[in-house]
Amino acid sequence: MTDAPHESAARADDTDTAPETPQEGAAESAGAAPGGDADGTAGSERPSRVERLEAEGDIAADYLEELLDIADLDGDLDIDVEGDRAVVSVVGADLTQLVGRDGEVLEALQELTRLAVYRETGERSRLMLDISGFRAQRKVELERVAAEAVAQARETGEKVSLAAMSPFERKVVHDAVAAAGLASESEGVEPRRFVVVLPG
């Protein structure tokens, strides 16, 4: 869960984040969604935020299934909603080539999948893609790094700067630091942007 004091830092840092107006976004998405109210049958019914995110997950899953077929790869797809984004996970026997070094291929596939969702909905997506549990494992590692940085900041009373990270990684650290009761901010320029944990 994200705490209010650090939301601006985390969201500004998460460069793939769409404008944070969930209600407006849901309303706009409802109007732009395929099969909308053109016939007037569903006049006042607009999809809820969760329904909209589930629809994004379905579109993404269809796109990824086609991609796996083209690449002749076996993979199972799992669709979920976490917070304010859809999450699609692909698991299979050996999908490491779809992750790449430090998740570089995974990042590219995520952007392509978001474009596929945008093409169908007309709305920018914050969908998160995970392959073979790479992001889940990385999240656990980053939460440990954040906990160590929080402990160091409390002990020394000084700022603690971490290594350069991707927007996804920085967001995980921001959330973990906030959950521990401290604040954090991002500094530097992509691709060398990094998190600084501030003492209490």
JSON list of C-alpha atoms in Angstrom, two decimals:
[
{"chain": "A", "resi": 1, "resn": "MET", "atom": "CA", "xyz": [0.00, 0.00, 0.00]},
{"chain": "A", "resi": 2, "resn": "THR", "atom": "CA", "xyz": [1.28, 3.48, -0.78]},
{"chain": "A", "resi": 3, "resn": "ASP", "atom": "CA", "xyz": [1.19, 6.23, 1.81]},
{"chain": "A", "resi": 4, "resn": "ALA", "atom": "CA", "xyz": [0.09, 9.71, 0.85]},
{"chain": "A", "resi": 5, "resn": "PRO", "atom": "CA", "xyz": [3.32, 11.57, 1.79]},
{"chain": "A", "resi": 6, "resn": "HIS", "atom": "CA", "xyz": [5.41, 9.82, -0.87]},
{"chain": "A", "resi": 7, "resn": "GLU", "atom": "CA", "xyz": [2.88, 9.42, -3.65]},
{"chain": "A", "resi": 8, "resn": "SER", "atom": "CA", "xyz": [4.03, 12.45, -5.58]},
{"chain": "A", "resi": 9, "resn": "ALA", "atom": "CA", "xyz": [7.64, 11.31, -5.56]},
{"chain": "A", "resi": 10, "resn": "ALA", "atom": "CA", "xyz": [6.82, 7.77, -6.59]},
{"chain": "A", "resi": 11, "resn": "ARG", "atom": "CA", "xyz": [4.32, 8.74, -9.25]},
{"chain": "A", "resi": 12, "resn": "ALA", "atom": "CA", "xyz": [6.48, 11.45, -10.73]},
{"chain": "A", "resi": 13, "resn": "ASP", "atom": "CA", "xyz": [9.30, 8.95, -10.79]},
{"chain": "A", "resi": 14, "resn": "ASP", "atom": "CA", "xyz": [7.29, 6.18, -12.41]},
{"chain": "A", "resi": 15, "resn": "THR", "atom": "CA", "xyz": [7.63, 7.48, -15.96]},
{"chain": "A", "resi": 16, "resn": "ASP", "atom": "CA", "xyz": [5.16, 4.97, -17.32]},
{"chain": "A", "resi": 17, "resn": "THR", "atom": "CA", "xyz": [2.39, 6.26, -15.07]},
{"chain": "A", "resi": 18, "resn": "ALA", "atom": "CA", "xyz": [-0.67, 7.75, -16.72]},
{"chain": "A", "resi": 19, "resn": "PRO", "atom": "CA", "xyz": [-2.24, 10.92, -15.26]},
{"chain": "A", "resi": 20, "resn": "GLU", "atom": "CA", "xyz": [-3.59, 10.09, -11.81]},
{"chain": "A", "resi": 21, "resn": "THR", "atom": "CA", "xyz": [-7.31, 10.75, -12.15]},
{"chain": "A", "resi": 22, "resn": "PRO", "atom": "CA", "xyz": [-8.86, 7.28, -11.74]},
{"chain": "A", "resi": 23, "resn": "GLN", "atom": "CA", "xyz": [-12.50, 8.41, -11.87]},
{"chain": "A", "resi": 24, "resn": "GLU", "atom": "CA", "xyz": [-11.98, 10.59, -14.93]},
{"chain": "A", "resi": 25, "resn": "GLY", "atom": "CA", "xyz": [-9.87, 7.88, -16.56]},
{"chain": "A", "resi": 26, "resn": "ALA", "atom": "CA", "xyz": [-12.57, 5.29, -15.97]},
{"chain": "A", "resi": 27, "resn": "ALA", "atom": "CA", "xyz": [-15.23, 7.56, -17.41]},
{"chain": "A", "resi": 28, "resn": "GLU", "atom": "CA", "xyz": [-13.16, 8.39, -20.48]},
{"chain": "A", "resi": 29, "resn": "SER", "atom": "CA", "xyz": [-12.25, 4.74, -20.94]},
{"chain": "A", "resi": 30, "resn": "ALA", "atom": "CA", "xyz": [-15.88, 3.75, -20.73]},
{"chain": "A", "resi": 31, "resn": "GLY", "atom": "CA", "xyz": [-16.78, 6.19, -23.47]},
{"chain": "A", "resi": 32, "resn": "ALA", "atom": "CA", "xyz": [-13.96, 5.04, -25.71]},
{"chain": "A", "resi": 33, "resn": "ALA", "atom": "CA", "xyz": [-14.26, 1.32, -25.13]},
{"chain": "A", "resi": 34, "resn": "PRO", "atom": "CA", "xyz": [-15.31, -0.90, -28.03]},
{"chain": "A", "resi": 35, "resn": "GLY", "atom": "CA", "xyz": [-18.98, -1.88, -27.92]},
{"chain": "A", "resi": 36, "resn": "GLY", "atom": "CA", "xyz": [-19.90, 1.20, -25.88]},
{"chain": "A", "resi": 37, "resn": "ASP", "atom": "CA", "xyz": [-23.20, 3.04, -25.63]},
{"chain": "A", "resi": 38, "resn": "ALA", "atom": "CA", "xyz": [-23.73, 3.68, -29.35]},
{"chain": "A", "resi": 39, "resn": "ASP", "atom": "CA", "xyz": [-26.97, 1.69, -29.32]},
{"chain": "A", "resi": 40, "resn": "GLY", "atom": "CA", "xyz": [-28.12, 3.26, -26.06]},
{"chain": "A", "resi": 41, "resn": "THR", "atom": "CA", "xyz": [-28.72, -0.09, -24.37]},
{"chain": "A", "resi": 42, "resn": "ALA", "atom": "CA", "xyz": [-26.18, 0.42, -21.61]},
{"chain": "A", "resi": 43, "resn": "GLY", "atom": "CA", "xyz": [-26.76, 4.16, -21.29]},
{"chain": "A", "resi": 44, "resn": "SER", "atom": "CA", "xyz": [-25.98, 4.87, -17.64]},
{"chain": "A", "resi": 45, "resn": "GLU", "atom": "CA", "xyz": [-23.84, 1.80, -16.99]},
{"chain": "A", "resi": 46, "resn": "ARG", "atom": "CA", "xyz": [-20.13, 2.57, -17.02]},
{"chain": "A", "resi": 47, "resn": "PRO", "atom": "CA", "xyz": [-17.52, -0.09, -16.25]},
{"chain": "A", "resi": 48, "resn": "SER", "atom": "CA", "xyz": [-15.99, 0.09, -12.79]},
{"chain": "A", "resi": 49, "resn": "ARG", "atom": "CA", "xyz": [-12.26, 0.63, -12.36]},
{"chain": "A", "resi": 50, "resn": "VAL", "atom": "CA", "xyz": [-11.72, -3.09, -11.70]},
{"chain": "A", "resi": 51, "resn": "GLU", "atom": "CA", "xyz": [-13.77, -4.08, -14.77]},
{"chain": "A", "resi": 52, "resn": "ARG", "atom": "CA", "xyz": [-11.76, -1.65, -16.91]},
{"chain": "A", "resi": 53, "resn": "LEU", "atom": "CA", "xyz": [-8.47, -3.09, -15.62]},
{"chain": "A", "resi": 54, "resn": "GLU", "atom": "CA", "xyz": [-9.69, -6.66, -16.13]},
{"chain": "A", "resi": 55, "resn": "ALA", "atom": "CA", "xyz": [-10.56, -5.74, -19.72]},
{"chain": "A", "resi": 56, "resn": "GLU", "atom": "CA", "xyz": [-7.01, -4.40, -20.18]},
{"chain": "A", "resi": 57, "resn": "GLY", "atom": "CA", "xyz": [-5.69, -7.70, -18.86]},
{"chain": "A", "resi": 58, "resn": "ASP", "atom": "CA", "xyz": [-7.83, -9.67, -21.32]},
{"chain": "A", "resi": 59, "resn": "ILE", "atom": "CA", "xyz": [-6.62, -7.58, -24.27]},
{"chain": "A", "resi": 60, "resn": "ALA", "atom": "CA", "xyz": [-3.01, -7.98, -23.13]},
{"chain": "A", "resi": 61, "resn": "ALA", "atom": "CA", "xyz": [-3.42, -11.74, -22.71]},
{"chain": "A", "resi": 62, "resn": "ASP", "atom": "CA", "xyz": [-4.81, -12.10, -26.24]},
{"chain": "A", "resi": 63, "resn": "TYR", "atom": "CA", "xyz": [-1.87, -10.12, -27.64]},
{"chain": "A", "resi": 64, "resn": "LEU", "atom": "CA", "xyz": [0.68, -12.15, -25.68]},
{"chain": "A", "resi": 65, "resn": "GLU", "atom": "CA", "xyz": [-0.90, -15.46, -26.70]},
{"chain": "A", "resi": 66, "resn": "GLU", "atom": "CA", "xyz": [-0.43, -14.50, -30.35]},
{"chain": "A", "resi": 67, "resn": "LEU", "atom": "CA", "xyz": [3.15, -13.47, -29.63]},
{"chain": "A", "resi": 68, "resn": "LEU", "atom": "CA", "xyz": [3.92, -16.78, -27.93]},
{"chain": "A", "resi": 69, "resn": "ASP", "atom": "CA", "xyz": [2.39, -18.68, -30.86]},
{"chain": "A", "resi": 70, "resn": "ILE", "atom": "CA", "xyz": [4.50, -16.75, -33.37]},
{"chain": "A", "resi": 71, "resn": "ALA", "atom": "CA", "xyz": [7.64, -17.41, -31.30]},
{"chain": "A", "resi": 72, "resn": "ASP", "atom": "CA", "xyz": [6.63, -21.08, -30.89]},
{"chain": "A", "resi": 73, "resn": "LEU", "atom": "CA", "xyz": [6.90, -20.79, -27.10]},
{"chain": "A", "resi": 74, "resn": "ASP", "atom": "CA", "xyz": [4.76, -22.48, -24.48]},
{"chain": "A", "resi": 75, "resn": "GLY", "atom": "CA", "xyz": [3.42, -20.25, -21.77]},
{"chain": "A", "resi": 76, "resn": "ASP", "atom": "CA", "xyz": [0.47, -19.96, -19.42]},
{"chain": "A", "resi": 77, "resn": "LEU", "atom": "CA", "xyz": [-1.11, -16.59, -18.72]},
{"chain": "A", "resi": 78, "resn": "ASP", "atom": "CA", "xyz": [-2.44, -15.32, -15.42]},
{"chain": "A", "resi": 79, "resn": "ILE", "atom": "CA", "xyz": [-4.44, -12.06, -15.23]},
{"chain": "A", "resi": 80, "resn": "ASP", "atom": "CA", "xyz": [-4.87, -10.10, -12.00]},
{"chain": "A", "resi": 81, "resn": "VAL", "atom": "CA", "xyz": [-5.56, -6.57, -10.75]},
{"chain": "A", "resi": 82, "resn": "GLU", "atom": "CA", "xyz": [-3.20, -5.07, -8.20]},
{"chain": "A", "resi": 83, "resn": "GLY", "atom": "CA", "xyz": [-4.04, -1.62, -6.92]},
{"chain": "A", "resi": 84, "resn": "ASP", "atom": "CA", "xyz": [-4.52, 0.68, -9.89]},
{"chain": "A", "resi": 85, "resn": "ARG", "atom": "CA", "xyz": [-3.11, -1.51, -12.64]},
{"chain": "A", "resi": 86, "resn": "ALA", "atom": "CA", "xyz": [-3.73, -4.79, -14.43]},
{"chain": "A", "resi": 87, "resn": "VAL", "atom": "CA", "xyz": [-1.03, -7.43, -14.03]},
{"chain": "A", "resi": 88, "resn": "VAL", "atom": "CA", "xyz": [-0.40, -10.18, -16.58]},
{"chain": "A", "resi": 89, "resn": "SER", "atom": "CA", "xyz": [2.04, -12.94, -15.71]},
{"chain": "A", "resi": 90, "resn": "VAL", "atom": "CA", "xyz": [3.47, -15.40, -18.23]},
{"chain": "A", "resi": 91, "resn": "VAL", "atom": "CA", "xyz": [4.95, -18.63, -16.92]},
{"chain": "A", "resi": 92, "resn": "GLY", "atom": "CA", "xyz": [6.42, -21.51, -18.88]},
{"chain": "A", "resi": 93, "resn": "ALA", "atom": "CA", "xyz": [9.18, -24.06, -19.12]},
{"chain": "A", "resi": 94, "resn": "ASP", "atom": "CA", "xyz": [11.92, -21.69, -20.27]},
{"chain": "A", "resi": 95, "resn": "LEU", "atom": "CA", "xyz": [11.04, -18.09, -21.05]},
{"chain": "A", "resi": 96, "resn": "THR", "atom": "CA", "xyz": [14.30, -16.49, -19.97]},
{"chain": "A", "resi": 97, "resn": "GLN", "atom": "CA", "xyz": [14.84, -15.18, -23.51]},
{"chain": "A", "resi": 98, "resn": "LEU", "atom": "CA", "xyz": [11.69, -13.08, -23.02]},
{"chain": "A", "resi": 99, "resn": "VAL", "atom": "CA", "xyz": [13.17, -11.54, -19.85]},
{"chain": "A", "resi": 100, "resn": "GLY", "atom": "CA", "xyz": [16.63, -10.68, -21.14]},
{"chain": "A", "resi": 101, "resn": "ARG", "atom": "CA", "xyz": [19.54, -9.22, -19.22]},
{"chain": "A", "resi": 102, "resn": "ASP", "atom": "CA", "xyz": [18.28, -7.26, -16.20]},
{"chain": "A", "resi": 103, "resn": "GLY", "atom": "CA", "xyz": [14.76, -7.50, -17.62]},
{"chain": "A", "resi": 104, "resn": "GLU", "atom": "CA", "xyz": [15.49, -5.42, -20.72]},
{"chain": "A", "resi": 105, "resn": "VAL", "atom": "CA", "xyz": [13.46, -7.64, -23.08]},
{"chain": "A", "resi": 106, "resn": "LEU", "atom": "CA", "xyz": [10.66, -7.82, -20.53]},
{"chain": "A", "resi": 107, "resn": "GLU", "atom": "CA", "xyz": [10.50, -4.00, -20.38]},
{"chain": "A", "resi": 108, "resn": "ALA", "atom": "CA", "xyz": [10.25, -3.82, -24.19]},
{"chain": "A", "resi": 109, "resn": "LEU", "atom": "CA", "xyz": [7.51, -6.47, -24.29]},
{"chain": "A", "resi": 110, "resn": "GLN", "atom": "CA", "xyz": [5.61, -4.60, -21.59]},
{"chain": "A", "resi": 111, "resn": "GLU", "atom": "CA", "xyz": [5.63, -1.43, -23.69]},
{"chain": "A", "resi": 112, "resn": "LEU", "atom": "CA", "xyz": [4.47, -3.34, -26.78]},
{"chain": "A", "resi": 113, "resn": "THR", "atom": "CA", "xyz": [1.66, -4.92, -24.75]},
{"chain": "A", "resi": 114, "resn": "ARG", "atom": "CA", "xyz": [0.59, -1.52, -23.42]},
{"chain": "A", "resi": 115, "resn": "LEU", "atom": "CA", "xyz": [0.49, -0.24, -27.01]},
{"chain": "A", "resi": 116, "resn": "ALA", "atom": "CA", "xyz": [-1.76, -3.17, -27.94]},
{"chain": "A", "resi": 117, "resn": "VAL", "atom": "CA", "xyz": [-4.11, -2.21, -25.09]},
{"chain": "A", "resi": 118, "resn": "TYR", "atom": "CA", "xyz": [-4.04, 1.44, -26.14]},
{"chain": "A", "resi": 119, "resn": "ARG", "atom": "CA", "xyz": [-4.91, 0.47, -29.70]},
{"chain": "A", "resi": 120, "resn": "GLU", "atom": "CA", "xyz": [-8.05, -1.30, -28.47]},
{"chain": "A", "resi": 121, "resn": "THR", "atom": "CA", "xyz": [-9.18, 1.11, -25.74]},
{"chain": "A", "resi": 122, "resn": "GLY", "atom": "CA", "xyz": [-7.80, 4.49, -26.77]},
{"chain": "A", "resi": 123, "resn": "GLU", "atom": "CA", "xyz": [-6.57, 4.90, -23.18]},
{"chain": "A", "resi": 124, "resn": "ARG", "atom": "CA", "xyz": [-3.00, 4.78, -21.93]},
{"chain": "A", "resi": 125, "resn": "SER", "atom": "CA", "xyz": [-2.38, 1.67, -19.84]},
{"chain": "A", "resi": 126, "resn": "ARG", "atom": "CA", "xyz": [-0.26, 1.16, -16.74]},
{"chain": "A", "resi": 127, "resn": "LEU", "atom": "CA", "xyz": [-0.42, -2.61, -17.17]},
{"chain": "A", "resi": 128, "resn": "MET", "atom": "CA", "xyz": [2.41, -4.56, -15.57]},
{"chain": "A", "resi": 129, "resn": "LEU", "atom": "CA", "xyz": [3.87, -7.58, -17.33]},
{"chain": "A", "resi": 130, "resn": "ASP", "atom": "CA", "xyz": [5.82, -10.28, -15.52]},
{"chain": "A", "resi": 131, "resn": "ILE", "atom": "CA", "xyz": [7.51, -13.27, -17.11]},
{"chain": "A", "resi": 132, "resn": "SER", "atom": "CA", "xyz": [8.71, -16.36, -15.24]},
{"chain": "A", "resi": 133, "resn": "GLY", "atom": "CA", "xyz": [8.33, -14.51, -11.93]},
{"chain": "A", "resi": 134, "resn": "PHE", "atom": "CA", "xyz": [11.17, -12.09, -12.73]},
{"chain": "A", "resi": 135, "resn": "ARG", "atom": "CA", "xyz": [9.43, -9.00, -11.37]},
{"chain": "A", "resi": 136, "resn": "ALA", "atom": "CA", "xyz": [8.04, -10.82, -8.34]},
{"chain": "A", "resi": 137, "resn": "GLN", "atom": "CA", "xyz": [11.51, -12.05, -7.38]},
{"chain": "A", "resi": 138, "resn": "ARG", "atom": "CA", "xyz": [13.05, -8.64, -8.07]},
{"chain": "A", "resi": 139, "resn": "LYS", "atom": "CA", "xyz": [10.40, -7.00, -5.89]},
{"chain": "A", "resi": 140, "resn": "VAL", "atom": "CA", "xyz": [11.40, -9.18, -2.92]},
{"chain": "A", "resi": 141, "resn": "GLU", "atom": "CA", "xyz": [15.06, -8.27, -3.47]},
{"chain": "A", "resi": 142, "resn": "LEU", "atom": "CA", "xyz": [14.27, -4.55, -3.72]},
{"chain": "A", "resi": 143, "resn": "GLU", "atom": "CA", "xyz": [12.17, -4.59, -0.57]},
{"chain": "A", "resi": 144, "resn": "ARG", "atom": "CA", "xyz": [15.17, -6.06, 1.25]},
{"chain": "A", "resi": 145, "resn": "VAL", "atom": "CA", "xyz": [17.44, -3.34, -0.20]},
{"chain": "A", "resi": 146, "resn": "ALA", "atom": "CA", "xyz": [14.93, -0.69, 0.87]},
{"chain": "A", "resi": 147, "resn": "ALA", "atom": "CA", "xyz": [14.75, -2.10, 4.40]},
{"chain": "A", "resi": 148, "resn": "GLU", "atom": "CA", "xyz": [18.54, -2.00, 4.70]},
{"chain": "A", "resi": 149, "resn": "ALA", "atom": "CA", "xyz": [18.62, 1.60, 3.42]},
{"chain": "A", "resi": 150, "resn": "VAL", "atom": "CA", "xyz": [15.91, 2.62, 5.90]},
{"chain": "A", "resi": 151, "resn": "ALA", "atom": "CA", "xyz": [17.87, 1.07, 8.77]},
{"chain": "A", "resi": 152, "resn": "GLN", "atom": "CA", "xyz": [21.05, 2.84, 7.65]},
{"chain": "A", "resi": 153, "resn": "ALA", "atom": "CA", "xyz": [19.28, 6.20, 7.32]},
{"chain": "A", "resi": 154, "resn": "ARG", "atom": "CA", "xyz": [17.81, 5.88, 10.80]},
{"chain": "A", "resi": 155, "resn": "GLU", "atom": "CA", "xyz": [21.12, 4.82, 12.31]},
{"chain": "A", "resi": 156, "resn": "THR", "atom": "CA", "xyz": [23.29, 7.50, 10.69]},
{"chain": "A", "resi": 157, "resn": "GLY", "atom": "CA", "xyz": [20.73, 10.29, 10.32]},
{"chain": "A", "resi": 158, "resn": "GLU", "atom": "CA", "xyz": [21.99, 10.82, 6.78]},
{"chain": "A", "resi": 159, "resn": "LYS", "atom": "CA", "xyz": [20.60, 10.32, 3.26]},
{"chain": "A", "resi": 160, "resn": "VAL", "atom": "CA", "xyz": [21.21, 6.93, 1.67]},
{"chain": "A", "resi": 161, "resn": "SER", "atom": "CA", "xyz": [21.64, 6.80, -2.12]},
{"chain": "A", "resi": 162, "resn": "LEU", "atom": "CA", "xyz": [20.90, 3.55, -3.93]},
{"chain": "A", "resi": 163, "resn": "ALA", "atom": "CA", "xyz": [22.05, 2.21, -7.30]},
{"chain": "A", "resi": 164, "resn": "ALA", "atom": "CA", "xyz": [20.40, 3.29, -10.55]},
{"chain": "A", "resi": 165, "resn": "MET", "atom": "CA", "xyz": [17.09, 1.55, -11.16]},
{"chain": "A", "resi": 166, "resn": "SER", "atom": "CA", "xyz": [14.27, 1.31, -13.67]},
{"chain": "A", "resi": 167, "resn": "PRO", "atom": "CA", "xyz": [10.97, 3.13, -13.01]},
{"chain": "A", "resi": 168, "resn": "PHE", "atom": "CA", "xyz": [9.38, -0.13, -11.82]},
{"chain": "A", "resi": 169, "resn": "GLU", "atom": "CA", "xyz": [12.23, -0.77, -9.39]},
{"chain": "A", "resi": 170, "resn": "ARG", "atom": "CA", "xyz": [12.20, 2.77, -8.04]},
{"chain": "A", "resi": 171, "resn": "LYS", "atom": "CA", "xyz": [8.46, 2.56, -7.45]},
{"chain": "A", "resi": 172, "resn": "VAL", "atom": "CA", "xyz": [8.91, -0.63, -5.42]},
{"chain": "A", "resi": 173, "resn": "VAL", "atom": "CA", "xyz": [11.58, 1.07, -3.29]},
{"chain": "A", "resi": 174, "resn": "HIS", "atom": "CA", "xyz": [9.50, 4.23, -2.79]},
{"chain": "A", "resi": 175, "resn": "ASP", "atom": "CA", "xyz": [6.57, 2.12, -1.59]},
{"chain": "A", "resi": 176, "resn": "ALA", "atom": "CA", "xyz": [8.73, 0.03, 0.76]},
{"chain": "A", "resi": 177, "resn": "VAL", "atom": "CA", "xyz": [10.40, 3.12, 2.25]},
{"chain": "A", "resi": 178, "resn": "ALA", "atom": "CA", "xyz": [7.03, 4.81, 2.80]},
{"chain": "A", "resi": 179, "resn": "ALA", "atom": "CA", "xyz": [5.65, 1.66, 4.45]},
{"chain": "A", "resi": 180, "resn": "ALA", "atom": "CA", "xyz": [8.59, 1.81, 6.85]},
{"chain": "A", "resi": 181, "resn": "GLY", "atom": "CA", "xyz": [7.69, 5.39, 7.77]},
{"chain": "A", "resi": 182, "resn": "LEU", "atom": "CA", "xyz": [10.42, 7.32, 5.94]},
{"chain": "A", "resi": 183, "resn": "ALA", "atom": "CA", "xyz": [10.42, 9.43, 2.79]},
{"chain": "A", "resi": 184, "resn": "SER", "atom": "CA", "xyz": [12.36, 8.98, -0.43]},
{"chain": "A", "resi": 185, "resn": "GLU", "atom": "CA", "xyz": [12.97, 10.84, -3.66]},
{"chain": "A", "resi": 186, "resn": "SER", "atom": "CA", "xyz": [14.54, 10.19, -7.03]},
{"chain": "A", "resi": 187, "resn": "GLU", "atom": "CA", "xyz": [17.57, 11.97, -8.42]},
{"chain": "A", "resi": 188, "resn": "GLY", "atom": "CA", "xyz": [19.57, 11.81, -11.61]},
{"chain": "A", "resi": 189, "resn": "VAL", "atom": "CA", "xyz": [18.62, 11.37, -15.25]},
{"chain": "A", "resi": 190, "resn": "GLU", "atom": "CA", "xyz": [17.55, 8.22, -17.06]},
{"chain": "A", "resi": 191, "resn": "PRO", "atom": "CA", "xyz": [18.98, 5.66, -17.37]},
{"chain": "A", "resi": 192, "resn": "ARG", "atom": "CA", "xyz": [21.04, 6.50, -14.27]},
{"chain": "A", "resi": 193, "resn": "ARG", "atom": "CA", "xyz": [18.13, 7.71, -12.13]},
{"chain": "A", "resi": 194, "resn": "PHE", "atom": "CA", "xyz": [18.28, 6.47, -8.55]},
{"chain": "A", "resi": 195, "resn": "VAL", "atom": "CA", "xyz": [16.43, 6.58, -5.22]},
{"chain": "A", "resi": 196, "resn": "VAL", "atom": "CA", "xyz": [17.60, 8.55, -2.20]},
{"chain": "A", "resi": 197, "resn": "VAL", "atom": "CA", "xyz": [16.21, 7.50, 1.19]},
{"chain": "A", "resi": 198, "resn": "LEU", "atom": "CA", "xyz": [15.81, 10.44, 3.54]},
{"chain": "A", "resi": 199, "resn": "PRO", "atom": "CA", "xyz": [16.40, 10.15, 7.31]},
{"chain": "A", "resi": 200, "resn": "GLY", "atom": "CA", "xyz": [13.39, 10.55, 9.60]}
]
